[in-house]
Amino acid sequence: MMPEQVAIVLAGVDRLRPRMEEVADDFYARLFARHPELRPLFSADIALQRRKFADELELIVRAIPDFGSFVERARHLGARHAAHGVRVASYAQVRAVLFEAIGQALGDDWTEETEAAWGSAYTLITETMLLGAARPATRGTLRGRGR
Ligand code: HEM
């Protein structure tokens, strides 16, 4: 991910901050309308989750330039998501819906360049989360082979 792209995503996060919960609200409404099968993975009261998601999205994007701490954070987040029952295919479903919600909120500022920058950030975050999700299984296999 290019440093310029990190700057674009951070500028977007700054712009969205006052409305982040509204954006998260829109995001979950779209997600559950389009993929109702995902709803049972989340607790009944989504209000707390909205805030956690909005806070984490900002923190994790801010962590990208400090790569070591970013990787640690994203791997742990991914391992927790595996424990929540989140499957690999859902990462693409979430991406499409999240970008609609962010695009809606940013309006004319959601340009091709902005979308590409968010795309790189989302890929980086979620690929690292998936490494974190896979790690416990890999370790189990290695231990199982007596290593
Ligand atoms: C940028 C990517 C994502 C971020 C920053 C993020 C952030 C979070 C945070 C902060 C939590 C609170 C619990 C915790 O920290 O472990 C959470 C929970 C959860 N997330 Fe994500 N998430 C992301 C992607 C996804 C995706 C792709 C799915 C797929 C459906 C998903 C589904 C869930 C579920 C089911 C929970 C548990 C909710 C509950 O207990 O009510 N997340 N997420």
Coordinates of N, CA and C and ligand atoms in Angstrom, one line a residue:
M1 N 0.9 -1.2 0.0 CA 0.0 0.0 0.0 C 0.9 1.2 0.0
M2 N 0.6 2.2 -0.9 CA 1.4 3.4 -1.0 C 1.1 4.4 0.1
P3 N 2.2 5.1 0.6 CA 2.0 6.1 1.7 C 0.9 7.1 1.3
E4 N 0.8 7.5 0.0 CA -0.2 8.4 -0.4 C -1.6 7.8 -0.2
Q5 N -1.7 6.5 -0.4 CA -3.0 5.9 -0.2 C -3.4 5.8 1.3
V6 N -2.4 5.6 2.2 CA -2.7 5.6 3.6 C -3.2 7.0 4.0
A7 N -2.6 8.1 3.4 CA -3.0 9.5 3.7 C -4.4 9.7 3.2
I8 N -4.8 9.2 2.1 CA -6.1 9.4 1.6 C -7.2 8.7 2.5
V9 N -6.8 7.5 2.9 CA -7.8 6.8 3.8 C -7.9 7.5 5.2
L10 N -6.7 8.0 5.7 CA -6.8 8.7 7.0 C -7.6 10.0 6.8
A11 N -7.4 10.7 5.7 CA -8.2 11.9 5.5 C -9.7 11.5 5.5
G12 N -10.1 10.4 4.9 CA -11.5 10.0 4.8 C -12.0 9.7 6.2
V13 N -11.1 9.0 7.0 CA -11.5 8.6 8.4 C -11.8 9.9 9.2
D14 N -10.9 10.9 9.0 CA -11.1 12.2 9.7 C -12.4 12.9 9.3
R15 N -12.7 12.8 8.0 CA -14.0 13.4 7.6 C -15.2 12.7 8.1
L16 N -15.0 11.4 8.2 CA -16.2 10.5 8.6 C -16.4 10.5 10.1
R17 N -15.3 10.9 10.9 CA -15.4 10.7 12.4 C -16.6 11.2 13.0
P18 N -17.0 12.5 12.7 CA -18.3 13.0 13.4 C -19.5 12.1 13.0
R19 N -19.4 11.4 11.9 CA -20.6 10.7 11.5 C -20.4 9.2 11.5
M20 N -19.3 8.7 12.1 CA -18.9 7.3 12.0 C -20.0 6.4 12.4
E21 N -20.7 6.7 13.5 CA -21.7 5.7 14.0 C -22.9 5.7 13.0
E22 N -23.2 6.8 12.4 CA -24.2 6.9 11.4 C -23.8 6.0 10.2
V23 N -22.5 6.1 9.8 CA -22.0 5.3 8.7 C -22.1 3.8 9.0
A24 N -21.7 3.5 10.3 CA -21.7 2.1 10.7 C -23.2 1.6 10.8
D25 N -24.1 2.5 11.2 CA -25.5 2.1 11.2 C -26.0 1.7 9.8
D26 N -25.7 2.6 8.8 CA -26.0 2.4 7.4 C -25.4 1.1 6.9
F27 N -24.1 0.9 7.3 CA -23.4 -0.3 6.9 C -24.1 -1.6 7.4
Y28 N -24.4 -1.7 8.7 CA -25.1 -2.9 9.2 C -26.5 -3.1 8.6
A29 N -27.2 -2.0 8.4 CA -28.6 -2.1 7.7 C -28.4 -2.7 6.4
R30 N -27.5 -2.2 5.6 CA -27.2 -2.8 4.2 C -26.8 -4.2 4.3
L31 N -25.9 -4.5 5.2 CA -25.3 -5.9 5.3 C -26.4 -6.9 5.6
F32 N -27.3 -6.6 6.6 CA -28.3 -7.5 7.0 C -29.4 -7.6 6.0
A33 N -29.7 -6.5 5.2 CA -30.7 -6.6 4.2 C -30.2 -7.5 3.1
R34 N -28.9 -7.4 2.7 CA -28.4 -8.2 1.6 C -28.0 -9.6 2.0
H35 N -27.5 -9.7 3.2 CA -27.0 -11.1 3.6 C -27.6 -11.4 5.0
P36 N -28.9 -11.7 5.0 CA -29.6 -11.9 6.3 C -29.0 -13.1 7.0
E37 N -28.4 -14.0 6.3 CA -27.8 -15.2 7.0 C -26.6 -14.8 7.9
L38 N -26.1 -13.6 7.8 CA -25.0 -13.2 8.7 C -25.5 -12.6 10.0
R39 N -26.8 -12.2 10.0 CA -27.4 -11.6 11.2 C -27.2 -12.4 12.5
P40 N -27.4 -13.7 12.5 CA -27.3 -14.5 13.7 C -25.9 -14.6 14.3
L41 N -24.9 -14.2 13.5 CA -23.5 -14.2 14.0 C -23.3 -13.0 15.0
F42 N -24.2 -12.0 14.9 CA -24.0 -10.8 15.7 C -25.0 -10.9 16.9
S43 N -24.7 -10.2 18.0 CA -25.6 -10.2 19.1 C -26.9 -9.4 18.7
A44 N -28.0 -9.6 19.5 CA -29.2 -9.0 19.1 C -29.1 -7.5 19.1
D45 N -28.5 -6.9 20.1 CA -28.3 -5.5 20.2 C -27.1 -5.0 19.4
I46 N -27.3 -4.4 18.3 CA -26.1 -4.1 17.4 C -25.5 -2.7 17.8
A47 N -26.1 -2.0 18.7 CA -25.6 -0.6 19.0 C -24.1 -0.6 19.5
L48 N -23.8 -1.5 20.4 CA -22.4 -1.6 20.9 C -21.5 -2.0 19.8
Q49 N -21.9 -3.0 19.0 CA -21.1 -3.4 17.9 C -20.8 -2.3 16.9
R50 N -21.8 -1.5 16.7 CA -21.6 -0.3 15.7 C -20.4 0.5 16.2
R51 N -20.4 0.8 17.5 CA -19.3 1.6 18.1 C -18.0 0.9 18.0
K52 N -18.0 -0.4 18.4 CA -16.7 -1.1 18.4 C -16.1 -1.2 17.0
F53 N -17.0 -1.4 16.0 CA -16.5 -1.5 14.6 C -16.0 -0.2 14.1
A54 N -16.7 0.9 14.4 CA -16.3 2.2 14.0 C -14.9 2.6 14.6
D55 N -14.8 2.3 15.9 CA -13.5 2.6 16.7 C -12.4 1.8 16.1
E56 N -12.6 0.5 15.9 CA -11.5 -0.4 15.4 C -11.1 0.0 14.0
L57 N -12.1 0.3 13.2 CA -11.7 0.7 11.8 C -10.7 1.9 11.8
E58 N -11.1 2.9 12.6 CA -10.2 4.0 12.7 C -8.8 3.7 13.3
L59 N -8.8 2.9 14.4 CA -7.6 2.5 15.1 C -6.6 1.7 14.1
I60 N -7.2 0.8 13.4 CA -6.4 -0.1 12.6 C -5.9 0.6 11.4
V61 N -6.6 1.5 10.8 CA -6.1 2.3 9.7 C -5.0 3.2 10.2
R62 N -5.1 3.8 11.4 CA -4.1 4.6 11.9 C -2.8 3.8 12.2
A63 N -3.0 2.6 12.5 CA -1.8 1.7 12.9 C -1.0 1.3 11.7
I64 N -1.6 1.4 10.5 CA -0.8 0.9 9.3 C 0.6 1.4 9.2
P65 N 0.9 2.7 9.3 CA 2.3 3.2 9.2 C 3.2 2.5 10.2
D66 N 2.7 2.1 11.4 CA 3.6 1.4 12.3 C 3.3 -0.1 12.1
F67 N 4.0 -0.6 11.1 CA 3.6 -1.9 10.6 C 3.6 -3.1 11.5
G68 N 4.5 -3.1 12.4 CA 4.6 -4.2 13.4 C 3.4 -4.2 14.3
S69 N 3.0 -3.1 14.8 CA 1.8 -3.0 15.7 C 0.5 -3.3 14.9
F70 N 0.5 -2.8 13.6 CA -0.6 -3.1 12.7 C -0.9 -4.6 12.6
V71 N 0.2 -5.3 12.3 CA 0.1 -6.7 12.0 C -0.4 -7.5 13.3
E72 N 0.2 -7.1 14.4 CA -0.2 -7.7 15.7 C -1.7 -7.5 15.9
R73 N -2.2 -6.2 15.7 CA -3.6 -5.9 15.9 C -4.5 -6.6 15.0
A74 N -4.1 -6.6 13.7 CA -5.0 -7.3 12.7 C -5.1 -8.8 12.9
R75 N -3.9 -9.4 13.2 CA -3.9 -10.9 13.4 C -4.9 -11.2 14.6
H76 N -4.8 -10.5 15.7 CA -5.6 -10.8 16.8 C -7.1 -10.6 16.5
L77 N -7.4 -9.5 15.7 CA -8.7 -9.2 15.3 C -9.3 -10.4 14.5
G78 N -8.4 -10.9 13.6 CA -8.8 -12.0 12.7 C -9.1 -13.3 13.5
A79 N -8.2 -13.5 14.4 CA -8.4 -14.8 15.2 C -9.7 -14.7 16.0
R80 N -10.1 -13.5 16.5 CA -11.3 -13.3 17.2 C -12.5 -13.5 16.3
H81 N -12.3 -13.0 15.0 CA -13.4 -13.2 14.0 C -13.7 -14.6 13.7
A82 N -12.6 -15.4 13.6 CA -12.8 -16.8 13.3 C -13.6 -17.5 14.5
A83 N -13.3 -17.0 15.7 CA -14.0 -17.6 16.8 C -15.5 -17.1 16.8
H84 N -15.8 -16.0 16.2 CA -17.2 -15.5 16.1 C -17.9 -16.3 15.0
G85 N -17.2 -17.1 14.2 CA -17.8 -17.9 13.1 C -17.8 -17.2 11.8
V86 N -16.9 -16.2 11.6 CA -16.9 -15.5 10.4 C -16.1 -16.3 9.4
R87 N -16.6 -16.5 8.2 CA -16.0 -17.3 7.1 C -15.3 -16.4 6.1
V88 N -14.3 -17.0 5.4 CA -13.5 -16.2 4.5 C -14.4 -15.4 3.5
A89 N -15.4 -16.1 2.9 CA -16.3 -15.5 1.9 C -17.0 -14.2 2.4
S90 N -17.2 -14.1 3.7 CA -17.9 -12.9 4.2 C -17.1 -11.7 4.1
Y91 N -15.8 -11.8 4.0 CA -14.9 -10.6 3.9 C -15.2 -9.8 2.7
A92 N -15.5 -10.5 1.5 CA -15.8 -9.8 0.3 C -17.2 -9.2 0.4
Q93 N -18.1 -9.9 1.0 CA -19.5 -9.4 1.2 C -19.5 -8.1 2.0
V94 N -18.7 -8.1 3.1 CA -18.6 -7.0 3.9 C -18.0 -5.8 3.2
R95 N -17.0 -6.1 2.4 CA -16.3 -5.1 1.7 C -17.2 -4.3 0.7
A96 N -18.0 -5.0 0.0 CA -18.9 -4.4 -1.0 C -19.9 -3.4 -0.3
V97 N -20.4 -3.9 0.8 CA -21.5 -3.2 1.6 C -20.8 -2.0 2.3
L98 N -19.7 -2.2 2.9 CA -19.0 -1.2 3.6 C -18.6 0.0 2.7
F99 N -18.2 -0.4 1.5 CA -17.8 0.7 0.5 C -19.0 1.5 0.1
E100 N -20.1 0.8 0.0 CA -21.3 1.6 -0.4 C -21.6 2.6 0.7
A101 N -21.6 2.1 2.0 CA -21.9 3.0 3.1 C -20.9 4.2 3.1
I102 N -19.6 3.9 3.0 CA -18.6 5.0 3.0 C -18.7 5.9 1.8
G103 N -19.0 5.3 0.6 CA -19.1 6.1 -0.6 C -20.3 7.0 -0.4
Q104 N -21.4 6.5 0.1 CA -22.6 7.4 0.3 C -22.2 8.5 1.2
A105 N -21.5 8.3 2.3 CA -21.2 9.3 3.3 C -20.2 10.3 2.7
L106 N -19.3 9.9 1.9 CA -18.2 10.8 1.4 C -18.7 11.6 0.1
G107 N -19.8 11.1 -0.5 CA -20.4 11.8 -1.6 C -19.4 12.0 -2.7
D108 N -19.2 13.3 -3.2 CA -18.3 13.6 -4.3 C -16.9 13.3 -4.0
D109 N -16.5 13.2 -2.7 CA -15.1 12.8 -2.4 C -14.8 11.3 -2.6
W110 N -15.8 10.5 -2.8 CA -15.6 9.1 -3.1 C -15.3 9.0 -4.6
T111 N -14.0 9.3 -4.9 CA -13.5 9.2 -6.3 C -12.9 7.8 -6.6
E112 N -12.6 7.6 -7.8 CA -11.9 6.3 -8.1 C -10.6 6.1 -7.3
E113 N -9.9 7.3 -7.2 CA -8.6 7.2 -6.4 C -8.9 6.8 -4.9
T114 N -10.0 7.5 -4.4 CA -10.3 7.2 -3.0 C -10.7 5.7 -2.8
E115 N -11.5 5.3 -3.7 CA -12.0 3.9 -3.6 C -10.8 2.9 -3.8
A116 N -9.8 3.2 -4.6 CA -8.7 2.4 -4.8 C -7.9 2.3 -3.5
A117 N -7.7 3.5 -2.9 CA -7.0 3.6 -1.6 C -7.7 2.8 -0.5
W118 N -9.0 2.9 -0.4 CA -9.7 2.1 0.6 C -9.7 0.6 0.3
G119 N -9.7 0.4 -1.0 CA -9.6 -1.0 -1.5 C -8.3 -1.7 -1.0
S120 N -7.1 -0.9 -1.2 CA -5.8 -1.4 -0.7 C -5.8 -1.6 0.8
A121 N -6.4 -0.6 1.5 CA -6.4 -0.7 3.0 C -7.2 -1.9 3.4
Y122 N -8.4 -2.1 2.8 CA -9.3 -3.2 3.2 C -8.6 -4.6 2.9
T123 N -7.9 -4.7 1.8 CA -7.2 -5.9 1.4 C -6.1 -6.2 2.4
L124 N -5.3 -5.1 2.7 CA -4.2 -5.3 3.7 C -4.8 -5.8 5.1
I125 N -5.8 -5.1 5.5 CA -6.4 -5.4 6.9 C -6.9 -6.8 6.9
T126 N -7.7 -7.1 5.9 CA -8.4 -8.4 5.9 C -7.5 -9.6 5.6
E127 N -6.5 -9.4 4.7 CA -5.6 -10.5 4.5 C -4.8 -10.8 5.8
T128 N -4.4 -9.7 6.5 CA -3.7 -9.9 7.7 C -4.6 -10.6 8.8
M129 N -5.9 -10.2 8.8 CA -6.8 -10.8 9.7 C -6.9 -12.3 9.4
L130 N -7.0 -12.6 8.1 CA -7.1 -14.0 7.8 C -5.9 -14.8 8.1
L131 N -4.7 -14.2 8.1 CA -3.5 -14.9 8.6 C -3.6 -15.2 10.1
G132 N -4.2 -14.2 10.8 CA -4.4 -14.4 12.2 C -5.5 -15.5 12.5
A133 N -6.5 -15.5 11.6 CA -7.5 -16.5 11.8 C -7.0 -17.9 11.5
A134 N -6.0 -18.0 10.6 CA -5.5 -19.4 10.2 C -4.5 -19.9 11.1
R135 N -3.8 -19.0 11.8 CA -2.6 -19.4 12.6 C -2.9 -20.5 13.7
P136 N -4.0 -20.4 14.5 CA -4.2 -21.4 15.5 C -4.3 -22.8 14.8
A137 N -5.0 -22.9 13.7 CA -5.2 -24.2 13.0 C -3.9 -24.7 12.5
T138 N -3.0 -23.8 12.0 CA -1.7 -24.3 11.5 C -0.8 -24.8 12.6
R139 N -0.9 -24.1 13.7 CA -0.1 -24.5 14.9 C -0.6 -25.9 15.4
G140 N -1.9 -26.1 15.4 CA -2.4 -27.4 15.8 C -1.9 -28.5 14.9
T141 N -1.9 -28.2 13.6 CA -1.5 -29.3 12.7 C 0.0 -29.6 12.9
L142 N 0.8 -28.6 13.1 CA 2.3 -28.8 13.3 C 2.5 -29.6 14.6
R143 N 1.7 -29.2 15.7 CA 1.9 -29.9 16.9 C 1.5 -31.4 16.7
G144 N 0.4 -31.5 15.9 CA -0.2 -32.9 15.7 C 0.9 -33.8 15.0
R145 N 1.8 -33.1 14.3 CA 2.8 -33.9 13.6 C 4.0 -34.1 14.5
G146 N 4.0 -33.7 15.7 CA 5.0 -33.9 16.7 C 6.2 -32.9 16.5
R147 N 6.0 -31.7 15.9 CA 7.1 -30.8 15.7 C 7.1 -29.8 16.9
Ligands
HEM1 C1 -12.1 -4.1 8.4 C2 -12.6 -5.3 8.8 C3 -13.3 -5.5 10.2 C4 -13.1 -4.8 11.4 C5 -12.2 -3.5 11.6 C6 -14.0 -5.4 12.4 C7 -14.1 -5.0 13.7 C8 -14.8 -5.7 14.7 C9 -14.7 -5.5 16.1 C10 -13.9 -4.4 16.8 C11 -15.5 -6.4 16.7 C12 -15.8 -6.5 18.2 C13 -15.2 -7.8 18.8 C14 -13.7 -7.9 18.7 O1 -13.0 -6.9 18.8 O2 -13.3 -9.1 18.5 C15 -16.1 -7.2 15.7 C16 -17.0 -8.2 15.9 C17 -17.6 -9.0 14.9 N1 -17.4 -8.8 13.6 FE1 -16.1 -7.6 12.7 N2 -14.7 -6.4 11.8 C18 -14.3 -6.5 10.4 C19 -14.7 -7.4 9.5 C20 -15.7 -8.3 9.7 C21 -16.2 -9.2 8.7 C22 -15.7 -9.3 7.2 C23 -17.2 -9.9 9.2 C24 -18.1 -10.9 8.5 C25 -19.4 -11.1 8.7 C26 -17.4 -9.5 10.6 C27 -18.2 -10.0 11.6 C28 -18.2 -9.8 12.9 C29 -19.0 -10.5 13.9 C30 -20.0 -11.6 13.6 C31 -18.6 -10.0 15.2 C32 -19.2 -10.4 16.6 C33 -20.3 -9.5 16.9 C34 -21.0 -9.8 18.2 O3 -20.5 -10.4 19.1 O4 -22.1 -9.2 18.3 N3 -16.4 -8.5 10.9 N4 -15.7 -6.8 14.4

